[in-house]
Coordinates of C-alpha atoms in Angstrom, one line a residue:
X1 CA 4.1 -32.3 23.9
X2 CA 3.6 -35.4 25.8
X3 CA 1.0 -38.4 25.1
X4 CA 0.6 -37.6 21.4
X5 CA -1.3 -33.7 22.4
X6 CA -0.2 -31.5 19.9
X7 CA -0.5 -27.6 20.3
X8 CA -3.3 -25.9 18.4
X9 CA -2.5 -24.8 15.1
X10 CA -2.3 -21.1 14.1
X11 CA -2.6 -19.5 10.8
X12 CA -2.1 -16.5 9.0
X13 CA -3.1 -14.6 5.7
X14 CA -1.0 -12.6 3.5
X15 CA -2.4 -10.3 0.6
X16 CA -0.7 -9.3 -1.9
X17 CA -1.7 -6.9 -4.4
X18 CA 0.5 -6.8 -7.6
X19 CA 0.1 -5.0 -11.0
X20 CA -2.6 -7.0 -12.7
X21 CA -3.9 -8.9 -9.6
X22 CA -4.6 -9.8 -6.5
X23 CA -3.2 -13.2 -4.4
X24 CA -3.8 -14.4 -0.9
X25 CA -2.3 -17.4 1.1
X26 CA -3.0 -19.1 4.5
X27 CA 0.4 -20.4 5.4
X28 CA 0.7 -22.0 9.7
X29 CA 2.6 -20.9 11.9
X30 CA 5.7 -22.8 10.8
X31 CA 5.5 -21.0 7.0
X32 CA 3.4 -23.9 5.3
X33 CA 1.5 -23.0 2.7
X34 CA -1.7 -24.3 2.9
X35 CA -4.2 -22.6 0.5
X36 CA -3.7 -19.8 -2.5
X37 CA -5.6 -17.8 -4.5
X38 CA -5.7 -15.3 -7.1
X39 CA -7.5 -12.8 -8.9
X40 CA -7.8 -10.2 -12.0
X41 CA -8.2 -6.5 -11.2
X42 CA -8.8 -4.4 -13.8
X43 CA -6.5 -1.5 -15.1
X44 CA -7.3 1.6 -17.3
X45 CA -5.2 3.6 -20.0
X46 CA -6.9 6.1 -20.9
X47 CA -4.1 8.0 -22.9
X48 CA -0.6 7.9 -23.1
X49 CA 1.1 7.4 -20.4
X50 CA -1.3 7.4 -18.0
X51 CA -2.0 4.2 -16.0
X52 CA -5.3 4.0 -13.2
X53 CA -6.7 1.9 -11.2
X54 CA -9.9 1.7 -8.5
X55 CA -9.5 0.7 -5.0
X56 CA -12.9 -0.2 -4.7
X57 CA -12.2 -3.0 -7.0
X58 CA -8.8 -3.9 -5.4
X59 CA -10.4 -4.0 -2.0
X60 CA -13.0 -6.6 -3.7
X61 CA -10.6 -8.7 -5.4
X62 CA -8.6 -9.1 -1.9
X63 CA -11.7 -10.2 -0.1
X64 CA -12.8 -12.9 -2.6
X65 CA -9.3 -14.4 -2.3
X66 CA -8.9 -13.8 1.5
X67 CA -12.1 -15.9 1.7
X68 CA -11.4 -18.3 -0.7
X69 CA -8.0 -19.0 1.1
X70 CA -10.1 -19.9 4.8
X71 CA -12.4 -21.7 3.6
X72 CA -13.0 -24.6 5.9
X73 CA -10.5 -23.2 8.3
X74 CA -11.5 -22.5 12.0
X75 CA -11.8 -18.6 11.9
X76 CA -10.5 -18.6 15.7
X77 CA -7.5 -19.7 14.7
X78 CA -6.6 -17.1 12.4
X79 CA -4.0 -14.6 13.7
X80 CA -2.5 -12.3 11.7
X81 CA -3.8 -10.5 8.5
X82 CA -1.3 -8.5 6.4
X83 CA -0.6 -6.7 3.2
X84 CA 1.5 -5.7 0.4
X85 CA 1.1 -4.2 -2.8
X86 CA 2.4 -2.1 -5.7
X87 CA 3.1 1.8 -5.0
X88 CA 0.2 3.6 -6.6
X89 CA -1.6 6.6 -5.2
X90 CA -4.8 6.4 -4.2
X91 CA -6.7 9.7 -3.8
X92 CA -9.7 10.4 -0.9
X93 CA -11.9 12.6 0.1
X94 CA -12.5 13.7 3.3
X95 CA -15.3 11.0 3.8
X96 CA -13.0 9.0 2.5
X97 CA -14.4 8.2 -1.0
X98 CA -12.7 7.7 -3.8
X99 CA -11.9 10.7 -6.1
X100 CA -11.0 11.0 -10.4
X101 CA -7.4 11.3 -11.2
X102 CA -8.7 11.6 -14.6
X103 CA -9.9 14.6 -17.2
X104 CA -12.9 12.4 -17.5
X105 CA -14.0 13.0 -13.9
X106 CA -14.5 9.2 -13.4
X107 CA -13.8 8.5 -9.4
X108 CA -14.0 5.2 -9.8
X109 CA -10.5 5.1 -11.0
X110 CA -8.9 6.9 -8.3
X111 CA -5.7 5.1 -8.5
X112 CA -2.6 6.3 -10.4
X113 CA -0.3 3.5 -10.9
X114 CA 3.2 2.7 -9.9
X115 CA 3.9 2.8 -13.6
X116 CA 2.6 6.2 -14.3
X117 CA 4.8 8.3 -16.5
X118 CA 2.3 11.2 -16.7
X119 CA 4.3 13.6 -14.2
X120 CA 7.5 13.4 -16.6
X121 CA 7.6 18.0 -16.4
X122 CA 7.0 17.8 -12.4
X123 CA 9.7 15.2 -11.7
X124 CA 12.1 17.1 -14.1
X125 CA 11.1 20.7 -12.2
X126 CA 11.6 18.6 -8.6
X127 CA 15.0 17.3 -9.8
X128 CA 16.4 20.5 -10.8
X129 CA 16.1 22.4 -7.4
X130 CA 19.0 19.6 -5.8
X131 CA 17.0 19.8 -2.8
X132 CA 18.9 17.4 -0.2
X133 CA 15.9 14.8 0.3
X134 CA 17.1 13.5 -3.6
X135 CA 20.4 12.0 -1.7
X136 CA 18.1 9.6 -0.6
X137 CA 16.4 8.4 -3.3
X138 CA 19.7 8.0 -5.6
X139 CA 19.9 11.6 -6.5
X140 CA 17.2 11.8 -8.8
X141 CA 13.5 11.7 -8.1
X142 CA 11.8 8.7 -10.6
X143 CA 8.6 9.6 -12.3
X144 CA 7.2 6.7 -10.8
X145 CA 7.2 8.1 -7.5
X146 CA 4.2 10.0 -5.6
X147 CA 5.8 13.7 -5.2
X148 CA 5.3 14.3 -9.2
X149 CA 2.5 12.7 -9.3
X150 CA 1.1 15.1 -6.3
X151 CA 2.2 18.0 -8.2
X152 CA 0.7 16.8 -11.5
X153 CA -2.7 16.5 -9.9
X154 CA -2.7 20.0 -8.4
X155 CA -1.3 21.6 -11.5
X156 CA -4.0 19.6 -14.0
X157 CA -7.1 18.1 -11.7
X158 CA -7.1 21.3 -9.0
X159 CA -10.9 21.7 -9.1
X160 CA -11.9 17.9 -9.7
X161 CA -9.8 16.3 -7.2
X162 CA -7.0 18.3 -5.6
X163 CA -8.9 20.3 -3.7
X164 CA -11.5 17.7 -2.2
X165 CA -9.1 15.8 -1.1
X166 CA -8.5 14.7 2.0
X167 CA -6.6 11.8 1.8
X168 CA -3.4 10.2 -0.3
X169 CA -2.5 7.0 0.4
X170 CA 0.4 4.6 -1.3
X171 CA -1.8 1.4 -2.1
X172 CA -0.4 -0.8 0.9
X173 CA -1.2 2.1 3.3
X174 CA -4.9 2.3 2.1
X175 CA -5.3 -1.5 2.3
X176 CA -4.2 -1.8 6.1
X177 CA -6.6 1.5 6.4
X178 CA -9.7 -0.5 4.9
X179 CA -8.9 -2.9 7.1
X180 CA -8.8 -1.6 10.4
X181 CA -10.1 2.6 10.2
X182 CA -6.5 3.1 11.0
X183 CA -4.7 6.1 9.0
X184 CA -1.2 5.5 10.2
X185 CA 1.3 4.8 7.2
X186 CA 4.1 2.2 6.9
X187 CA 7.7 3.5 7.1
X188 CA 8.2 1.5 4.1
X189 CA 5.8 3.2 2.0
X190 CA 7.1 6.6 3.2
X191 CA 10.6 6.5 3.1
X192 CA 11.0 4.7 -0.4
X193 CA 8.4 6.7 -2.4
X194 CA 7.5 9.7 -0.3
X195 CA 11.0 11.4 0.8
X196 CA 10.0 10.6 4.5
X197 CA 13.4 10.6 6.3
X198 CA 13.1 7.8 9.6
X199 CA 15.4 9.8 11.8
X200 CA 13.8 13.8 11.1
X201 CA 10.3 12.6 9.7
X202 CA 9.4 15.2 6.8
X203 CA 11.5 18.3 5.7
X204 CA 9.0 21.3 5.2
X205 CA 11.6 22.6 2.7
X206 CA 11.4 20.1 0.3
X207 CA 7.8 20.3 0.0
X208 CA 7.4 23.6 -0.1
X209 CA 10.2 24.3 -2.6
X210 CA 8.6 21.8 -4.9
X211 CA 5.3 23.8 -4.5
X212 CA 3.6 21.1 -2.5
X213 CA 3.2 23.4 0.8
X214 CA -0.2 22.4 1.3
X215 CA 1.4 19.5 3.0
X216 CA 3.1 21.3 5.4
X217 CA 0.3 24.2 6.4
X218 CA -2.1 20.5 7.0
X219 CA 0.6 19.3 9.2
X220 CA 1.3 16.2 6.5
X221 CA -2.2 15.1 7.5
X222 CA -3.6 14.2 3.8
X223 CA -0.3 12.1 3.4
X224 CA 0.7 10.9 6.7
X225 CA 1.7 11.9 9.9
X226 CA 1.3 8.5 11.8
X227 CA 4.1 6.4 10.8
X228 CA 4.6 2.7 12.0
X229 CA 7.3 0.0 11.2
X230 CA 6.5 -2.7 8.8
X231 CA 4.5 -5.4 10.7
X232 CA 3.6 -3.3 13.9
X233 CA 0.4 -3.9 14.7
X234 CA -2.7 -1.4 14.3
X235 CA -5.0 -0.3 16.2
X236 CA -7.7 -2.9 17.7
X237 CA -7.0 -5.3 14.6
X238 CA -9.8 -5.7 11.7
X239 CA -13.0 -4.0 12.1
X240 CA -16.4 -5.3 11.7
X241 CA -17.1 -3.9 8.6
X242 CA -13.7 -5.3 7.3
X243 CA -14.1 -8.6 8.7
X244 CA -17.5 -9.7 6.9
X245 CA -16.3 -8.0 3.6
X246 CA -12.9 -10.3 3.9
X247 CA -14.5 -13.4 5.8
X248 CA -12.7 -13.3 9.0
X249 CA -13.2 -12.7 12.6
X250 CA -13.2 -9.1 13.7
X251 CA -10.5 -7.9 15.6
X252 CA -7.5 -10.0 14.3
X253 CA -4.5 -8.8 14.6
X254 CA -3.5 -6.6 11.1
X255 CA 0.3 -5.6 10.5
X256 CA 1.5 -2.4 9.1
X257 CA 1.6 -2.9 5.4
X258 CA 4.8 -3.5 3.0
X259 CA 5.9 -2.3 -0.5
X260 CA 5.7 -5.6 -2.7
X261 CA 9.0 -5.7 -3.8
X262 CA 10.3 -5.7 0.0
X263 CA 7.7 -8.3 1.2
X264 CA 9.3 -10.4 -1.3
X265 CA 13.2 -9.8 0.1
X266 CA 12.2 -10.6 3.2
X267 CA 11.5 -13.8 1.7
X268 CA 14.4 -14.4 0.5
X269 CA 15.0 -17.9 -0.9
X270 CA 18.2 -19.7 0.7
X271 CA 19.7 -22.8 -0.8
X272 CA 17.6 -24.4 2.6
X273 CA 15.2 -27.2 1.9
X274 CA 13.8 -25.8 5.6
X275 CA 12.1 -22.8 4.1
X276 CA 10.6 -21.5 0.9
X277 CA 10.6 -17.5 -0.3
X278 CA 6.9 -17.5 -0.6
X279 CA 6.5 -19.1 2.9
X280 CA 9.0 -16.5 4.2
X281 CA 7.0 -14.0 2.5
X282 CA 3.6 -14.8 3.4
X283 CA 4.5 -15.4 6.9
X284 CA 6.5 -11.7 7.4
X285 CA 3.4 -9.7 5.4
X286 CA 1.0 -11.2 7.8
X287 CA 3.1 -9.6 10.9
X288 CA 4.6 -12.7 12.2
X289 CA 8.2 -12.8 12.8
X290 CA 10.3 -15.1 10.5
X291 CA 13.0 -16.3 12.4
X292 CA 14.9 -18.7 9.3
X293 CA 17.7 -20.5 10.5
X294 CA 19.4 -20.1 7.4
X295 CA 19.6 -16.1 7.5

């Protein structure tokens, strides 16, 4: 721009939510990180094998490092919020409180984690009936993904939590949720853990083979039947409620969340001085287009 004007400077804030905690960054809108911050959240093994977590304390970790990262930063400014995270299951109710996936009827720990290997008889039982959706997840269903761990909580939590719930989210999904009252899923949530197929959506058979038909009678409602692409935008942006718990302006622009191990490939580090991976990363997780000239 001409005599020395410059144009006003944008930013953006990524989340990221990882096994054992939580970071943010404020990067511009060129991909320059300007601020970090981390976090502990706290984890739970309360027997062999089984791994929990509690949103409630995930959502509190990513505001104290959301606001950590904007300090001093001109909220106006501030463009784009996003998230990714590990693929654990987070259980609802219908009010949309948090619900036990534990014998010991603690809801605070509502979170099975992605490393989970309690549903080692339900993936084995899902695996054996060949159904056609396993072609797309290598063949064979992982323990570590949510059908098994569905079953396992209707087979061994049925009066506890199965049947109050109204809601089962993969982390990322509940995140962009909290943030903006939104319930549509990512497609990268859905196709990599759930057995959502992009071109047909869900296959009744599958879930109702694996004894999951609840799904299908509720019209997929408790799991999803709103899906977006990765970095659309949703709905009017961050509410209210969400924007004084993160300290940001209301009604910011929020993408459709990512699974953390694909927020980091879209980062992908080239042999380019011009960009870094965790620039690339932070900028596409906060639903702004990264256009690298080295891709």
């Amino acid at each position: 721009m001409s005599g020395g004007e410059r144009e006003p400077r944008s930013y953006y804030v990524g989340v990221d939510v990882g096994t054992g905690s939580v970071r943010a960054a404020l990067v511009d809108q060129r991909g320059v990180l300007l601020a970090f911050a981390d976090q502990p959240i706290e984890k739970w093994e309360p027997q062999f094998n089984h791994h929990e977590q509690s949103s409630e304390d995930i959502w509190a970790a990513c505001c104290v490092v959301t606001k950590k990262v904007v300090q001093g930063i001109d909220l106006n400014q501030i463009r784009g919020l996003g998230f990714d995270a590990t693929c654990s299951l987070v259980v609802l109710d219908k009010q949309f409180r948090p619900l036990p996936v534990n014998h010991e009827g603690d809801s605070r720990r509502n979170i099975i984690m992605w490393l989970d290997h309690r549903a080692v008889s339900q993936v084995q039982r899902i695996n054996e009936t060949k159904h056609s959706v396993l072609q797309y997840v290598g063949g064979l269903m992982s323990v570590e993904m949510q059908a098994p761990k569905l079953l396992w909580l209707k087979e061994n939590l049925r009066e506890t939590c199965w049947d109050k719930a109204g809601h089962f989210f993969d982390l990322p999904d509940f995140l962009s949720w909290k943030a903006t009252g939104v319930t549509a899923r990512s497609l990268c949530s859905l196709v990599c853990k759930w057995t959502y197929l992009a071109e047909k959506g869900w296959d009744d058979t599958f879930w109702k083979m694996v004894g999951l038909e609840d799904f299908v009678a509720d019209n997929y409602s408790k799991i999803g039947n709103q899906v977006l692409s990765p970095g659309a935008s949703l709905g009017n942006g961050l509410t209210p409620e969400a924007a004084k718990d993160l300290g940001l302006r209301a009604g910011i622009a929020v993408a459709a969340s990512l699974i953390d191990a694909h927020a980091g490939g879209l980062g992908f580090k080239s042999s380019s001085e011009s960009c870094t991976s965790l620039d690339c990363k932070w900028l596409a997780l906060a639903g702004r287009p990264v256009f690298c000239p080295v891709y």
